[in-house]
Tab-separated table of C-alpha atoms in Angstrom:
chain	number	residue	atom	x	y	z
A	1383	MET	CA	30.571	-2.410	3.587
A	1384	LYS	CA	32.024	-0.864	0.409
A	1385	LYS	CA	33.427	-4.265	-0.655
A	1386	LEU	CA	30.059	-5.916	0.004
A	1387	THR	CA	28.222	-3.239	-1.976
A	1388	GLY	CA	30.687	-3.567	-4.845
A	1389	SER	CA	30.180	-7.325	-4.963
A	1390	LEU	CA	26.403	-6.967	-4.942
A	1391	ILE	CA	26.514	-4.438	-7.780
A	1392	ALA	CA	28.686	-6.796	-9.814
A	1393	LEU	CA	26.244	-9.653	-9.173
A	1394	VAL	CA	23.269	-7.547	-10.263
A	1395	ALA	CA	25.109	-6.380	-13.392
A	1396	TYR	CA	25.800	-10.024	-14.277
A	1397	LEU	CA	22.174	-11.048	-13.716
A	1398	MET	CA	20.936	-8.234	-15.962
A	1399	PHE	CA	22.534	-9.867	-18.972
A	1400	VAL	CA	21.925	-13.535	-18.189
A	1401	GLN	CA	19.135	-14.940	-20.340
A	1402	PRO	CA	16.176	-16.042	-18.157
A	1403	VAL	CA	15.357	-19.726	-18.054
A	1404	PHE	CA	11.597	-19.179	-18.431
A	1405	ALA	CA	9.797	-16.546	-20.474
A	1406	GLN	CA	6.711	-14.733	-19.221
A	1407	SER	CA	3.336	-15.635	-20.685
A	1408	GLU	CA	1.621	-13.044	-22.863
A	1409	ASN	CA	-0.097	-10.192	-20.967
A	1410	ASN	CA	1.461	-11.205	-17.659
A	1411	ALA	CA	3.165	-8.714	-15.403
A	1412	LEU	CA	6.839	-9.427	-14.824
A	1413	VAL	CA	5.877	-10.346	-11.254
A	1414	PRO	CA	2.158	-10.375	-10.313
A	1415	LEU	CA	2.585	-8.209	-7.204
A	1416	PRO	CA	0.479	-5.034	-6.881
A	1417	SER	CA	3.335	-3.450	-4.919
A	1418	LEU	CA	5.495	-3.495	-8.085
A	1419	GLU	CA	4.269	-1.264	-10.896
A	1420	ASP	CA	4.266	-2.903	-14.326
A	1421	PHE	CA	2.665	-1.018	-17.212
A	1422	THR	CA	4.041	-3.213	-20.006
A	1423	ARG	CA	1.017	-5.579	-20.297
A	1424	GLY	CA	3.483	-8.408	-20.887
A	1425	GLU	CA	4.889	-6.871	-24.079
A	1426	ASP	CA	8.421	-5.815	-24.964
A	1427	GLY	CA	9.066	-2.130	-25.599
A	1428	TRP	CA	8.112	1.142	-23.966
A	1429	ALA	CA	5.320	1.580	-21.421
A	1430	PHE	CA	4.075	4.645	-19.557
A	1431	GLY	CA	1.913	5.317	-16.525
A	1432	LEU	CA	1.007	8.765	-15.228
A	1433	GLY	CA	-1.157	9.758	-12.299
A	1434	LEU	CA	-1.554	11.486	-8.964
A	1435	GLY	CA	-1.909	10.296	-5.408
A	1436	ILE	CA	-2.777	11.849	-2.059
A	1437	GLU	CA	-1.180	10.651	1.174
A	1438	TYR	CA	-1.890	11.244	4.841
A	1439	GLU	CA	1.422	10.633	6.552
A	1440	SER	CA	3.892	11.449	9.317
A	1441	ALA	CA	5.681	14.750	8.720
A	1442	TYR	CA	9.084	13.097	9.306
A	1443	GLU	CA	10.598	10.022	10.966
A	1444	GLY	CA	9.245	9.842	14.536
A	1445	SER	CA	6.927	12.825	14.129
A	1446	ASP	CA	3.764	13.381	16.156
A	1447	GLU	CA	2.465	15.603	13.331
A	1448	PHE	CA	0.508	14.299	10.345
A	1449	GLY	CA	-0.665	15.932	7.160
A	1450	PHE	CA	-1.839	15.479	3.578
A	1451	GLU	CA	0.523	15.583	0.618
A	1452	LEU	CA	-0.052	15.344	-3.124
A	1453	ASP	CA	2.473	13.215	-5.004
A	1454	PRO	CA	2.883	12.425	-8.709
A	1455	ALA	CA	2.626	8.725	-9.567
A	1456	GLY	CA	3.683	6.524	-12.445
A	1457	ALA	CA	6.814	5.621	-14.360
A	1458	ILE	CA	8.467	5.287	-17.734
A	1459	GLN	CA	9.379	1.641	-18.372
A	1460	TRP	CA	11.152	-0.332	-21.070
A	1461	ARG	CA	10.797	-4.103	-21.139
A	1462	ARG	CA	12.788	-6.795	-22.853
A	1463	GLY	CA	11.772	-10.323	-21.935
A	1464	ASP	CA	12.124	-10.752	-18.199
A	1465	ASN	CA	13.870	-7.414	-17.665
A	1466	ILE	CA	12.329	-4.004	-17.014
A	1467	PHE	CA	14.282	-0.762	-16.886
A	1468	TYR	CA	12.408	2.169	-15.380
A	1469	PHE	CA	12.465	5.820	-14.398
A	1470	ALA	CA	9.989	6.753	-11.664
A	1471	GLY	CA	10.183	10.249	-10.222
A	1472	GLU	CA	13.531	10.428	-8.448
A	1473	ALA	CA	14.470	6.777	-9.007
A	1474	LEU	CA	16.218	5.039	-11.898
A	1475	GLY	CA	16.372	1.256	-11.828
A	1476	TRP	CA	16.219	-2.240	-13.250
A	1477	ARG	CA	14.412	-5.375	-12.161
A	1478	GLY	CA	14.730	-8.834	-13.611
A	1479	LEU	CA	12.963	-12.171	-13.143
A	1480	ARG	CA	15.013	-15.367	-13.099
A	1481	ALA	CA	13.725	-18.964	-13.017
A	1482	GLU	CA	10.172	-17.632	-12.375
A	1483	THR	CA	10.677	-17.384	-8.602
A	1484	TRP	CA	13.650	-15.023	-8.214
A	1485	LEU	CA	13.362	-11.270	-8.646
A	1486	PHE	CA	16.439	-9.031	-8.548
A	1487	GLU	CA	16.296	-5.258	-8.473
A	1488	VAL	CA	18.752	-2.369	-8.296
A	1489	THR	CA	17.622	1.248	-7.938
A	1490	LEU	CA	19.446	4.550	-7.700
A	1491	GLY	CA	17.234	6.948	-5.789
A	1492	PHE	CA	17.371	10.434	-4.290
A	1493	ASP	CA	16.869	11.145	-0.593
A	1494	GLU	CA	15.557	14.679	-0.068
A	1495	GLY	CA	16.630	14.678	3.566
A	1496	ARG	CA	14.809	16.283	6.482
A	1497	GLN	CA	14.129	20.004	6.759
A	1498	GLU	CA	13.519	22.013	9.925
A	1499	SER	CA	10.346	23.291	8.253
A	1500	ASP	CA	8.953	19.733	8.111
A	1501	SER	CA	7.641	20.368	11.626
A	1502	LYS	CA	4.964	23.057	11.740
A	1503	LYS	CA	5.130	23.010	15.539
A	1504	GLY	CA	8.848	23.794	15.651
A	1505	ARG	CA	9.837	20.314	16.867
A	1506	LEU	CA	12.937	20.387	14.639
A	1507	ASP	CA	14.058	23.958	15.335
A	1508	GLY	CA	17.796	24.075	15.963
A	1509	LEU	CA	18.516	20.697	14.385
A	1510	GLY	CA	19.292	22.150	10.958
A	1511	ASP	CA	18.467	20.713	7.558
A	1512	ALA	CA	19.701	17.207	6.732
A	1513	ASP	CA	21.810	16.839	3.611
A	1514	GLU	CA	20.268	15.578	0.407
A	1515	GLY	CA	21.912	12.658	-1.341
A	1516	PHE	CA	21.677	9.571	-3.495
A	1517	GLU	CA	20.927	6.081	-2.210
A	1518	LEU	CA	21.550	2.719	-3.838
A	1519	VAL	CA	18.906	0.060	-3.214
A	1520	LEU	CA	19.699	-3.613	-3.825
A	1521	GLN	CA	16.800	-6.032	-3.458
A	1522	THR	CA	16.022	-9.710	-3.918
A	1523	LYS	CA	12.641	-11.422	-3.663
A	1524	LYS	CA	12.273	-15.200	-3.595
A	1525	ALA	CA	8.826	-16.720	-4.189
A	1526	PHE	CA	7.843	-20.127	-2.791
A	1527	SER	CA	6.102	-20.957	-6.099
A	1528	ASN	CA	5.703	-19.401	-9.532
A	1529	ASP	CA	2.270	-17.951	-8.670
A	1530	TRP	CA	4.008	-15.622	-6.162
A	1531	ARG	CA	1.457	-16.388	-3.455
A	1532	TYR	CA	4.134	-16.138	-0.755
A	1533	TRP	CA	7.615	-14.667	-0.956
A	1534	LEU	CA	10.684	-13.650	1.036
A	1535	ASP	CA	12.257	-10.204	0.686
A	1536	GLY	CA	15.795	-8.956	1.338
A	1537	ARG	CA	16.871	-5.352	0.791
A	1538	ILE	CA	19.923	-3.156	1.428
A	1539	ILE	CA	19.818	0.655	1.194
A	1540	THR	CA	23.267	2.213	1.201
A	1541	GLY	CA	24.602	5.737	0.761
A	1542	ASP	CA	26.708	8.469	2.319
A	1543	ASP	CA	24.366	8.553	5.327
A	1544	GLY	CA	24.808	4.893	6.238
A	1545	ASN	CA	23.079	1.605	5.612
A	1546	LEU	CA	19.624	0.151	6.208
A	1547	GLY	CA	18.721	-3.527	5.893
A	1548	LEU	CA	15.271	-5.088	5.538
A	1549	PHE	CA	14.192	-8.724	5.790
A	1550	GLY	CA	10.573	-9.634	5.219
A	1551	VAL	CA	7.876	-12.044	4.130
A	1552	GLY	CA	4.812	-11.301	2.015
A	1553	ARG	CA	1.542	-12.718	0.737
A	1554	ARG	CA	-0.425	-11.946	-2.437
A	1555	PHE	CA	-4.225	-12.058	-2.605
A	1556	GLY	CA	-6.188	-12.807	-5.766
A	1557	ASP	CA	-5.283	-14.864	-8.827
A	1558	GLN	CA	-4.637	-12.089	-11.340
A	1559	ARG	CA	-1.399	-12.226	-13.299
A	1560	ASP	CA	-1.538	-8.595	-14.485
A	1561	GLY	CA	-0.177	-7.050	-11.284
A	1562	THR	CA	-3.560	-6.083	-9.813
A	1563	GLY	CA	-5.221	-7.225	-6.602
A	1564	SER	CA	-3.563	-6.736	-3.233
A	1565	ASP	CA	-0.562	-7.891	-1.240
A	1566	ILE	CA	0.772	-7.455	2.277
A	1567	ALA	CA	4.305	-7.686	3.640
A	1568	LEU	CA	5.779	-7.864	7.136
A	1569	ALA	CA	9.405	-6.811	7.584
A	1570	VAL	CA	12.103	-6.341	10.209
A	1571	LEU	CA	14.480	-3.391	9.704
A	1572	PHE	CA	18.043	-2.845	10.921
A	1573	HIS	CA	20.304	0.191	10.577
A	1574	ASP	CA	23.943	0.950	11.263
A	1575	ARG	CA	25.090	3.730	13.607
A	1576	LYS	CA	25.442	6.341	10.861
A	1577	TYR	CA	21.966	5.745	9.424
A	1578	ALA	CA	20.404	5.728	12.902
A	1579	ASN	CA	21.972	9.089	13.782
A	1580	LYS	CA	20.829	10.568	10.467
A	1581	ASP	CA	17.190	10.226	11.542
A	1582	PHE	CA	17.317	10.210	15.337
A	1583	GLY	CA	20.722	11.410	16.543
A	1584	ILE	CA	21.405	14.840	18.112
A	1585	ASN	CA	24.986	16.093	18.269
A	1586	ALA	CA	26.367	18.639	20.737
A	1587	ALA	CA	25.807	21.647	18.460
A	1588	GLN	CA	22.229	20.596	17.691
A	1589	ALA	CA	21.545	20.003	21.371
A	1590	ALA	CA	22.756	23.506	22.264
A	1591	ALA	CA	20.669	25.088	19.486
A	1592	SER	CA	17.480	23.079	20.018
A	1593	GLY	CA	17.412	22.493	23.755
A	1594	LEU	CA	17.003	18.749	23.171
A	1595	ALA	CA	19.228	16.250	24.921
A	1596	GLU	CA	22.366	15.173	23.053
A	1597	THR	CA	21.700	11.687	21.676
A	1598	ASN	CA	24.185	9.283	20.106
A	1599	MET	CA	22.401	6.363	18.483
A	1600	SER	CA	23.855	2.886	18.097
A	1601	GLY	CA	23.258	0.482	15.230
A	1602	GLY	CA	21.098	-2.609	15.317
A	1603	PHE	CA	17.375	-3.291	15.353
A	1604	ARG	CA	15.308	-0.342	14.085
A	1605	SER	CA	11.673	-1.350	13.667
A	1606	VAL	CA	9.012	-3.768	12.491
A	1607	GLY	CA	6.981	-2.694	9.469
A	1608	LEU	CA	3.713	-3.701	7.818
A	1609	HIS	CA	2.917	-2.651	4.230
A	1610	TYR	CA	-0.365	-3.265	2.376
A	1611	ASN	CA	-0.838	-2.479	-1.338
A	1612	TYR	CA	-3.916	-2.494	-3.584
A	1613	ARG	CA	-4.186	-1.997	-7.355
A	1614	LYS	CA	-7.114	-2.411	-9.776
A	1615	TYR	CA	-7.985	-1.520	-13.363
A	1616	ILE	CA	-11.300	0.363	-13.339
A	1617	THR	CA	-11.229	0.713	-17.139
A	1618	LYS	CA	-8.850	-0.593	-19.799
A	1619	ASN	CA	-6.392	2.232	-19.082
A	1620	TRP	CA	-7.298	3.678	-15.687
A	1621	GLN	CA	-5.958	2.194	-12.434
A	1622	ILE	CA	-6.850	2.943	-8.843
A	1623	PHE	CA	-4.157	2.193	-6.273
A	1624	GLY	CA	-3.743	2.499	-2.542
A	1625	GLU	CA	-1.397	1.617	0.292
A	1626	VAL	CA	-1.171	1.522	4.068
A	1627	LEU	CA	2.224	1.637	5.781
A	1628	TYR	CA	2.933	1.191	9.488
A	1629	GLU	CA	6.387	1.093	11.097
A	1630	HIS	CA	6.758	0.443	14.850
A	1631	TYR	CA	10.078	1.588	16.313
A	1632	GLY	CA	12.265	-0.402	18.668
A	1633	SER	CA	13.139	0.811	22.170
A	1634	ASP	CA	16.526	2.224	21.098
A	1635	VAL	CA	14.869	4.520	18.547
A	1636	ARG	CA	12.100	5.526	20.952
A	1637	ARG	CA	14.591	6.957	23.441
A	1638	SER	CA	15.549	9.699	20.973
A	1639	PRO	CA	13.838	13.069	21.659
A	1640	ILE	CA	13.134	13.275	17.918
A	1641	ALA	CA	10.875	10.211	18.103
A	1642	ARG	CA	7.796	11.800	19.655
A	1643	LYS	CA	5.727	8.835	18.474
A	1644	ASN	CA	6.712	5.179	18.655
A	1645	PHE	CA	5.576	4.651	15.073
A	1646	GLU	CA	5.425	6.125	11.587
A	1647	GLY	CA	2.271	5.792	9.513
A	1648	GLU	CA	1.010	6.492	6.013
A	1649	VAL	CA	-2.250	5.996	4.110
A	1650	GLY	CA	-2.473	6.808	0.401
A	1651	ILE	CA	-4.787	6.531	-2.575
A	1652	GLY	CA	-4.490	7.614	-6.192
A	1653	PHE	CA	-5.290	7.112	-9.857
A	1654	LEU	CA	-3.089	6.240	-12.841
A	1655	TYR	CA	-3.554	6.305	-16.588
A	1656	VAL	CA	-1.630	3.536	-18.359
A	1657	PHE	CA	-0.864	4.471	-21.959
């Protein structure tokens, strides 16, 4: 896996400095998908977006508890042609458009891990706090046409806690080229043994401390996910955005005592000011 990751990083580094075949039209988003923030208005240079969102979501992976959470929104972006470099919260990344229908992206993000206190009902007592760490995300999207009406998505998330793979298909609604409107994506997720045990495994010490059955997860199919995004300018500078996320776990995940629900869900809405 390390060799594969190294090769993918080298490929992305190469693509970052290859001149794109086609340039974006003025005022167009790099890619007209509402699920990808673009505050540049089609212009080179710095761009900023700042806002706040509220989410109603699962307390942790497999939780039967839900609650509201306030999250900052927005990003600092710098664009040059068909490349955008960005810093968004705990993620630092680059995305680049090639030949109008290929999007490549690499992101270094931070995984806060799971805390025992995430469960207000004591569901995680005895399991301990999961380690925090960095994750590398490598992603490619391939559109069927340059209007990005339909696209394919491939993604690898890799780190010290294992690897997660995603393969999906999406559709964009509306004809806007400024990154507003809505889109929806359906994806199938796979994880290796290490990543599966990070979220749903219970070792002998945790079993003794928590009273839950010892569980050793295997790799393979994880879940099927559905993700809907909406974004709209309500004034020249103010945006409203929203999303709905649903992930339905496979039978192997559902056998873990940690998975008290067979799904994870999230609904969010927020506002952004684009400078």
